Coordinates of C-alpha atoms in Angstrom, one line a residue:
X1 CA -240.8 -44.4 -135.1
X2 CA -239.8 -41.1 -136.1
X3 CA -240.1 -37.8 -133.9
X4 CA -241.2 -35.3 -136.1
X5 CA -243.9 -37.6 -138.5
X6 CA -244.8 -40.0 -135.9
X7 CA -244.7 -39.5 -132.5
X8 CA -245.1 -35.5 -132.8
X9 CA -248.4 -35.7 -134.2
X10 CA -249.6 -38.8 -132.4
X11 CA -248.7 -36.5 -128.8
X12 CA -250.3 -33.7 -130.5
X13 CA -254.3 -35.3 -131.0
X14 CA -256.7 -33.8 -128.5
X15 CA -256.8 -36.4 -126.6
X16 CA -253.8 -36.7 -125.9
X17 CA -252.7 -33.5 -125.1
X18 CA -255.9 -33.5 -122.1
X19 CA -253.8 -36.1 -120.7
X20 CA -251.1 -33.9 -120.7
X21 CA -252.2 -30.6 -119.9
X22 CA -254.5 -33.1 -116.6
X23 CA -250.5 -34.2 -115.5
X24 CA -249.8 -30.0 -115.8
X25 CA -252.5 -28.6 -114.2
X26 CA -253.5 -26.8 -117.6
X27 CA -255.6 -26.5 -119.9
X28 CA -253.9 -26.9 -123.2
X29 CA -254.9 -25.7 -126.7
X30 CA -252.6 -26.6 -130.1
X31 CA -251.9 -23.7 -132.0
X32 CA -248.9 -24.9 -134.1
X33 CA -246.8 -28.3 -134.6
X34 CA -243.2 -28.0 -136.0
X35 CA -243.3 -23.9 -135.6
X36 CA -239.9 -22.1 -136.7
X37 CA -238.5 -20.6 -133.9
X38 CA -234.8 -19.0 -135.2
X39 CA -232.8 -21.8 -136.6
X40 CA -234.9 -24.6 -135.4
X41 CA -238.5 -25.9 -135.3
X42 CA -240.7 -26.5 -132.2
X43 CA -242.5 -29.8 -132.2
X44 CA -245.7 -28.3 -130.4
X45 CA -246.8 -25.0 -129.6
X46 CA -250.3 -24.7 -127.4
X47 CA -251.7 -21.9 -125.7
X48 CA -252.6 -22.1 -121.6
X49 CA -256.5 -21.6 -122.2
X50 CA -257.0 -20.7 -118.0
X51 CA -254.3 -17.3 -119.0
X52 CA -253.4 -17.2 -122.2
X53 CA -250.0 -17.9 -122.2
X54 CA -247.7 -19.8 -124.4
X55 CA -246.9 -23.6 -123.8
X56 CA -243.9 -25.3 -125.9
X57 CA -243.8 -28.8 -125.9
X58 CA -240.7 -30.4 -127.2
X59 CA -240.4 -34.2 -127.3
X60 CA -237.6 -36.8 -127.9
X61 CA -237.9 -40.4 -128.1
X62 CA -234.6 -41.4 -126.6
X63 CA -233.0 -39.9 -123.1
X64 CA -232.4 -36.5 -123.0
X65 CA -229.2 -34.6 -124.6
X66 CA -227.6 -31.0 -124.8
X67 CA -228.8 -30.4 -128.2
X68 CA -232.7 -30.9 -127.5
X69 CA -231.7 -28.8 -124.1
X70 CA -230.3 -25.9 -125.9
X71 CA -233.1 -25.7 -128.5
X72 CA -235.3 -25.5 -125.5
X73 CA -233.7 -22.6 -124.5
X74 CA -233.6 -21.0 -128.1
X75 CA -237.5 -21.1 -127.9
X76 CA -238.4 -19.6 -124.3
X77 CA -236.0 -16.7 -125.5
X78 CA -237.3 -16.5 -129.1
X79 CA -241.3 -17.3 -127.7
X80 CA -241.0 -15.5 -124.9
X81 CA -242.8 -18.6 -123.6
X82 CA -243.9 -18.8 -119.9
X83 CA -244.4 -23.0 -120.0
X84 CA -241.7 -25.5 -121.5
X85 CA -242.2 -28.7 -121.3
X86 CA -239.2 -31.3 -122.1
X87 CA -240.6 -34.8 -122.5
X88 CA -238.5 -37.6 -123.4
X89 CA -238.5 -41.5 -122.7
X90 CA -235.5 -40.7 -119.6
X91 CA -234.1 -37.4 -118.2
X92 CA -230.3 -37.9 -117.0
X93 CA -229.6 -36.8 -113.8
X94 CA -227.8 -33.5 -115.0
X95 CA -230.7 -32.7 -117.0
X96 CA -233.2 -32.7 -114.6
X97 CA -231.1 -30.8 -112.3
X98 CA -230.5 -28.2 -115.1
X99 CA -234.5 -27.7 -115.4
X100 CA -234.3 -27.6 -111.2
X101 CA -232.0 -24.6 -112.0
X102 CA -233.7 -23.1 -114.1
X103 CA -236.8 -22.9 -112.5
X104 CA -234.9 -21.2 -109.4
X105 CA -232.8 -18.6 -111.6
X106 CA -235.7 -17.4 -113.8
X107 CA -238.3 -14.9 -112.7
X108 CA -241.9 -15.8 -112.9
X109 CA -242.6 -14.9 -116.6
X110 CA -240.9 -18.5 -117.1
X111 CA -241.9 -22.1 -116.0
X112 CA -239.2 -25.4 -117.0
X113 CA -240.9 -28.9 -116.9
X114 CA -239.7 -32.2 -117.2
X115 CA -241.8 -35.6 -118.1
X116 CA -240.9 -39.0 -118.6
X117 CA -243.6 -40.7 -120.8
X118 CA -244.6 -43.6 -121.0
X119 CA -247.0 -45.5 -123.6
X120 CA -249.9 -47.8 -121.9
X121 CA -252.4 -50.1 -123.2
X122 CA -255.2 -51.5 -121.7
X123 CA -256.6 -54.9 -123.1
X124 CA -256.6 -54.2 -126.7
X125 CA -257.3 -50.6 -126.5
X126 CA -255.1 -48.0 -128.6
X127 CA -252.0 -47.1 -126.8
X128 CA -252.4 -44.1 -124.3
X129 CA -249.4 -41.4 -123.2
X130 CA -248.3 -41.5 -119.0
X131 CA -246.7 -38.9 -118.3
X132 CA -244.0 -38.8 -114.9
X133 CA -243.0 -35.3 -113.8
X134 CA -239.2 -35.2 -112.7
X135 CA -238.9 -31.8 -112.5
X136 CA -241.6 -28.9 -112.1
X137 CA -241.5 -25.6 -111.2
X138 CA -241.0 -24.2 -107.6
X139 CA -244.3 -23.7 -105.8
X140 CA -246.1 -24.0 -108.7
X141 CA -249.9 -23.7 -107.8
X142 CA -249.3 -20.3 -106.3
X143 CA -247.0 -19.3 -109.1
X144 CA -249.8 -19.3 -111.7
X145 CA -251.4 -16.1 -110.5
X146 CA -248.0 -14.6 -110.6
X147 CA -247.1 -15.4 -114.4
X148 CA -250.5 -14.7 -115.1
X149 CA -250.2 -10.9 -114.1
X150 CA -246.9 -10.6 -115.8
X151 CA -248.4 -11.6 -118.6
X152 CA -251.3 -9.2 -118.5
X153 CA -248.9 -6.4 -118.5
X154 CA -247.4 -7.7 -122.1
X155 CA -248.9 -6.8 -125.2
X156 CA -252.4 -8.2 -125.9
X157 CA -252.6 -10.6 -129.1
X158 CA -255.9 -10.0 -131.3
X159 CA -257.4 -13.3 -129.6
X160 CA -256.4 -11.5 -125.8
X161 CA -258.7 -8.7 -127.1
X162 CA -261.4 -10.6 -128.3
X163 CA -261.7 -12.2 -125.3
X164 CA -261.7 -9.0 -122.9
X165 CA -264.2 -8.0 -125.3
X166 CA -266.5 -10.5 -124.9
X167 CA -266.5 -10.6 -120.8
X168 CA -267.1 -7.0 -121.0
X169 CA -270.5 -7.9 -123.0
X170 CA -270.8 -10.6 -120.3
X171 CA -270.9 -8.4 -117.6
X172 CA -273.2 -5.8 -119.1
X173 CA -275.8 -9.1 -119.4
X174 CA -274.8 -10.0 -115.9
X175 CA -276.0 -6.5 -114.9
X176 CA -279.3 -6.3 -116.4
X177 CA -279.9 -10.1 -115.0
X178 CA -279.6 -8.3 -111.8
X179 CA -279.0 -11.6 -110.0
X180 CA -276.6 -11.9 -107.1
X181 CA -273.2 -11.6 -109.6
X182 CA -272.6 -8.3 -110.1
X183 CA -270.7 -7.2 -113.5
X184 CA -269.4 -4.2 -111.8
X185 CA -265.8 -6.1 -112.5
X186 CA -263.4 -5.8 -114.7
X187 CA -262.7 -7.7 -117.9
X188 CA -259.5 -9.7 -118.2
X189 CA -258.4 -10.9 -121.6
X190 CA -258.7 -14.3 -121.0
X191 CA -260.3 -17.4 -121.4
X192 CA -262.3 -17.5 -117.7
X193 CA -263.9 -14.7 -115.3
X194 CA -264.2 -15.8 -111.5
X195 CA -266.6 -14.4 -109.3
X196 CA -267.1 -14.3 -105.0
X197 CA -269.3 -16.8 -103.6
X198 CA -268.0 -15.5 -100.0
X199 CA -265.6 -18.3 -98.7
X200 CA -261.9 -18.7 -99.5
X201 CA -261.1 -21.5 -101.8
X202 CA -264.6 -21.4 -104.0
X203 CA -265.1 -19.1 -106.4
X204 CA -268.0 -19.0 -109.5
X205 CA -266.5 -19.4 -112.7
X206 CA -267.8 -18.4 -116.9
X207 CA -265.2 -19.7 -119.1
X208 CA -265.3 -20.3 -122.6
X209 CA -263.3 -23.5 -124.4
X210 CA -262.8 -22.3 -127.8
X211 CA -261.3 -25.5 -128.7
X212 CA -263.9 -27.5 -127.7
X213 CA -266.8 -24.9 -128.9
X214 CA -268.4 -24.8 -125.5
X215 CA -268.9 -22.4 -122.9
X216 CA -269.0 -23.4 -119.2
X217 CA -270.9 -22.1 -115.6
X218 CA -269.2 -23.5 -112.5
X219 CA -268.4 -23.9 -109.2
X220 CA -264.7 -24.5 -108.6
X221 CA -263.3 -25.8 -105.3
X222 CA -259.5 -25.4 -104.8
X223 CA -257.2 -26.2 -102.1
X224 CA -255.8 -29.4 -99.9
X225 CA -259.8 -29.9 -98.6
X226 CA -261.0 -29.9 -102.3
X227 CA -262.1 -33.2 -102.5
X228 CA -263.5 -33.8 -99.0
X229 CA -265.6 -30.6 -99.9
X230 CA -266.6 -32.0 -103.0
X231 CA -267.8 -34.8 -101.8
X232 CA -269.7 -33.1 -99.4
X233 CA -271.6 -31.5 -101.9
X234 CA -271.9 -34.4 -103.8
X235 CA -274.1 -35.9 -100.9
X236 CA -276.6 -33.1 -101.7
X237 CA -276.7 -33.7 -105.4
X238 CA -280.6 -34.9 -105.8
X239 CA -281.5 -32.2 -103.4
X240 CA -279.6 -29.3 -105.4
X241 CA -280.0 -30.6 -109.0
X242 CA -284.3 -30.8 -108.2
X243 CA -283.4 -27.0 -107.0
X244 CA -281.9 -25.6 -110.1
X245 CA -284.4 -27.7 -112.5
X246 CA -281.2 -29.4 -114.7
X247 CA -278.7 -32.2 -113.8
X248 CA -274.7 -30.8 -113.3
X249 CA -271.6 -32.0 -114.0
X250 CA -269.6 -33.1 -111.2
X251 CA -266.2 -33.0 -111.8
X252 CA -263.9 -34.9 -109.3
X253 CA -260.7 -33.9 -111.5
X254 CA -259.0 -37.2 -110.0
X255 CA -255.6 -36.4 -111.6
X256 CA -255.6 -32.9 -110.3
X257 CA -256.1 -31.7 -106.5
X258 CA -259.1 -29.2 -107.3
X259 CA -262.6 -29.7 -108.8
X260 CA -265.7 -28.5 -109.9
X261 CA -269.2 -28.5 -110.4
X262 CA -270.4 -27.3 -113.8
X263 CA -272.6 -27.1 -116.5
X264 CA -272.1 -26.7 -120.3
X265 CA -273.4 -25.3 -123.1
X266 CA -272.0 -27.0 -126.6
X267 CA -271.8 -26.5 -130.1
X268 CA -271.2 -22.6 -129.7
X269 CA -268.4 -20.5 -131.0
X270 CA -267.4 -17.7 -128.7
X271 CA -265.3 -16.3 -131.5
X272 CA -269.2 -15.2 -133.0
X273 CA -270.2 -11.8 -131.6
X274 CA -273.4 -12.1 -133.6
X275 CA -274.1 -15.1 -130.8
X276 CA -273.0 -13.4 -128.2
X277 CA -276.2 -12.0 -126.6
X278 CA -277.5 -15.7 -126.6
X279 CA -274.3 -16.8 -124.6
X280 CA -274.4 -14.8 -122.4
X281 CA -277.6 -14.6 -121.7
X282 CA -277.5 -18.4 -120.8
X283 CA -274.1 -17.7 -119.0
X284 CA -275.8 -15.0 -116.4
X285 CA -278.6 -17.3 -115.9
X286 CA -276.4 -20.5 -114.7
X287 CA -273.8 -18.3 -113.1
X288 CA -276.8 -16.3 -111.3
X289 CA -278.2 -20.1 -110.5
X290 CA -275.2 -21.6 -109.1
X291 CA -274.5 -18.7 -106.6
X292 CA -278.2 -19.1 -105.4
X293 CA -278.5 -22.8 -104.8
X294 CA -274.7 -23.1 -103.4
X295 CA -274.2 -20.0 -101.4
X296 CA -275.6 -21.3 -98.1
X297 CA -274.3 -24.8 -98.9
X298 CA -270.7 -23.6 -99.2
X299 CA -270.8 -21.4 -96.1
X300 CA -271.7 -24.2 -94.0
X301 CA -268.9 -26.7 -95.5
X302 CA -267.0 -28.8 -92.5
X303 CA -264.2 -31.2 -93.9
X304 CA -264.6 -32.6 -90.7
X305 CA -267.4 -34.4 -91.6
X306 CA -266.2 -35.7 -94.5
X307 CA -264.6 -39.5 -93.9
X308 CA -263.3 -41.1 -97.0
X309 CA -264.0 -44.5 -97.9
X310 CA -262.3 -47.1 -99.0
X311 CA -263.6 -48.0 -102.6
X312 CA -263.8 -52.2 -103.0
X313 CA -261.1 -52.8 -106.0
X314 CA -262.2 -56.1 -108.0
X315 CA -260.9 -56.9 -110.7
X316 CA -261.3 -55.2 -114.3
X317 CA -260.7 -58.3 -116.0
X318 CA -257.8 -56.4 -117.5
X319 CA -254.7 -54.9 -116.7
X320 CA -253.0 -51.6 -117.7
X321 CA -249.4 -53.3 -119.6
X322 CA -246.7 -51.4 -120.3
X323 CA -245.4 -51.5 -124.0

């Protein structure tokens, strides 16, 4: 198997790359494979939907060497990139100490991971990346907000516009909704706006996936109590879906510590301002919907009361192999 024609590509299909960005904590969007960068080529270059912000993947099928470590720095200089990600079949020690390193030295406009992947099948289903992080950035989690604003204070790509653009026309629907979200806020050019629902660790969310064509109300839930909140709420499902008039999405996020609760719209483009006014419109009314029917809800939240149970494992019948 060749890097470049084979596995490159393969590690580059949609569905793959959600099982990458789910290991990250990101989500990912391809904008280029084999990009020039100087003298050499990246094998993947995506774009971190949540800010904006460059991601360069570059891949080797063996253990890691000097060569594919220098490249990697060629590209964060020549990208300016705030995510590299190094994934090979085995980091050597020195390596992943280099990326440790790195990740201490370097300000917050850069982040230095390193994966171990691994291919899985299960039964006779197509082979499926797993992804081990050996090295990650310090205190990642509340580094994102950091890299985030030093980004915001770089120049804004025509797609960075575009999007400021089009939550400035979300908040002027927001307004004449006049729900409980306010549009008196401003526009950030990126792919998400978050709004108050007055307790730390939940906030409203309108985000638009480009990739996906969709555009997305929610209620995310971050933090170490995440999930026990979420399954709080979940408990009150029948009760809040026959409130709103329209089933949700309840998204666990099992591979992540946070969640959400959310409901789409698909087969939109929110690159089309002529569509715009019908987006939004829908976006004010689910965002205006969620804040109603989980204000009170949220407020009242007690982990506490939340004991996990044990889920009965039986037997699938099949069992995840290594290849």
């Amino acid at each position: 198997m060749s890097e470049s024609s084979d596995f490159t590509p393969w590690l580059a299909r949609e569905d793959n790359l959600e099982i990458l960005g789910e290991t990250l904590g990101i989500d990912l969007e391809l904008e280029a494979q084999e990009k020039s960068v100087g003298p050499f080529r990246a094998d993947i270059l995506c774009k971190d939907i949540g800010t904006g912000s460059w991601v360069l993947v570059e891949n080797q099928l063996e253990r890691t060497d000097h060569s594919h470590l220098g490249q990697l720095l060629t590209y964060a200089s020549g990208l300016e990139a705030v995510t590299i990600v190094w994934i090979a079949a085995r980091f050597t020690e020195e390596h992943r100490s280099t990326l440790d390193w790195l990740n201490k030295i370097t300000d917050e406009s850069f982040r230095f991971f390193g994966l171990e992947v691994e291919l899985w099948r299960i039964g006779d289903s197509p082979a499926a990346p797993k992804f081990n992080i050996v090295s990650k950035p310090n205190d990642w989690s509340r580094s994102v907000a950091q890299a985030a604003r030093a980004i915001d204070e770089s120049e804004l790509s025509d797609t960075r516009l575009k999007q400021r653009s089009y939550w400035d026309a979300f908040h002027q629907a927001l307004d004449k909704a006049a729900g409980p979200v306010s549009g008196a806020r401003k526009p950030q050019p990126q792919s998400w706006m978050g709004y108050s629902i007055g307790r730390t660790g939940f906030n409203l969310g309108a985000v638009m996936i480009r990739p996906k064509r969709q555009i997305r109300a929610e209620l995310y839930i971050a933090g170490d109590l995440a999930k026990s909140f979420f399954h709080l709420l979940q408990e009150q499902k029948q009760a809040i879906e026959q409130e709103l008039g329209y089933e949700l999405d309840w998204e666990e996020l099992p591979t992540r510590r946070d969640c959400r609760i959310s409901v789409y719209m698909t087969k939109v483009d929110p690159e089309d301002e002529r569509d715009w006014p019908r987006q939004h419109e829908w976006l004010a009314a689910k965002v205006n919907d969620l804040h109603r029917a989980f204000l009170n809800r949220v407020r009242e939240l007690d982990a506490d009361e939340w004991q996990k149970e044990r889920q009965a494992g039986g037997a699938t019948g099949q069992e995840a192999t290594e290849i």
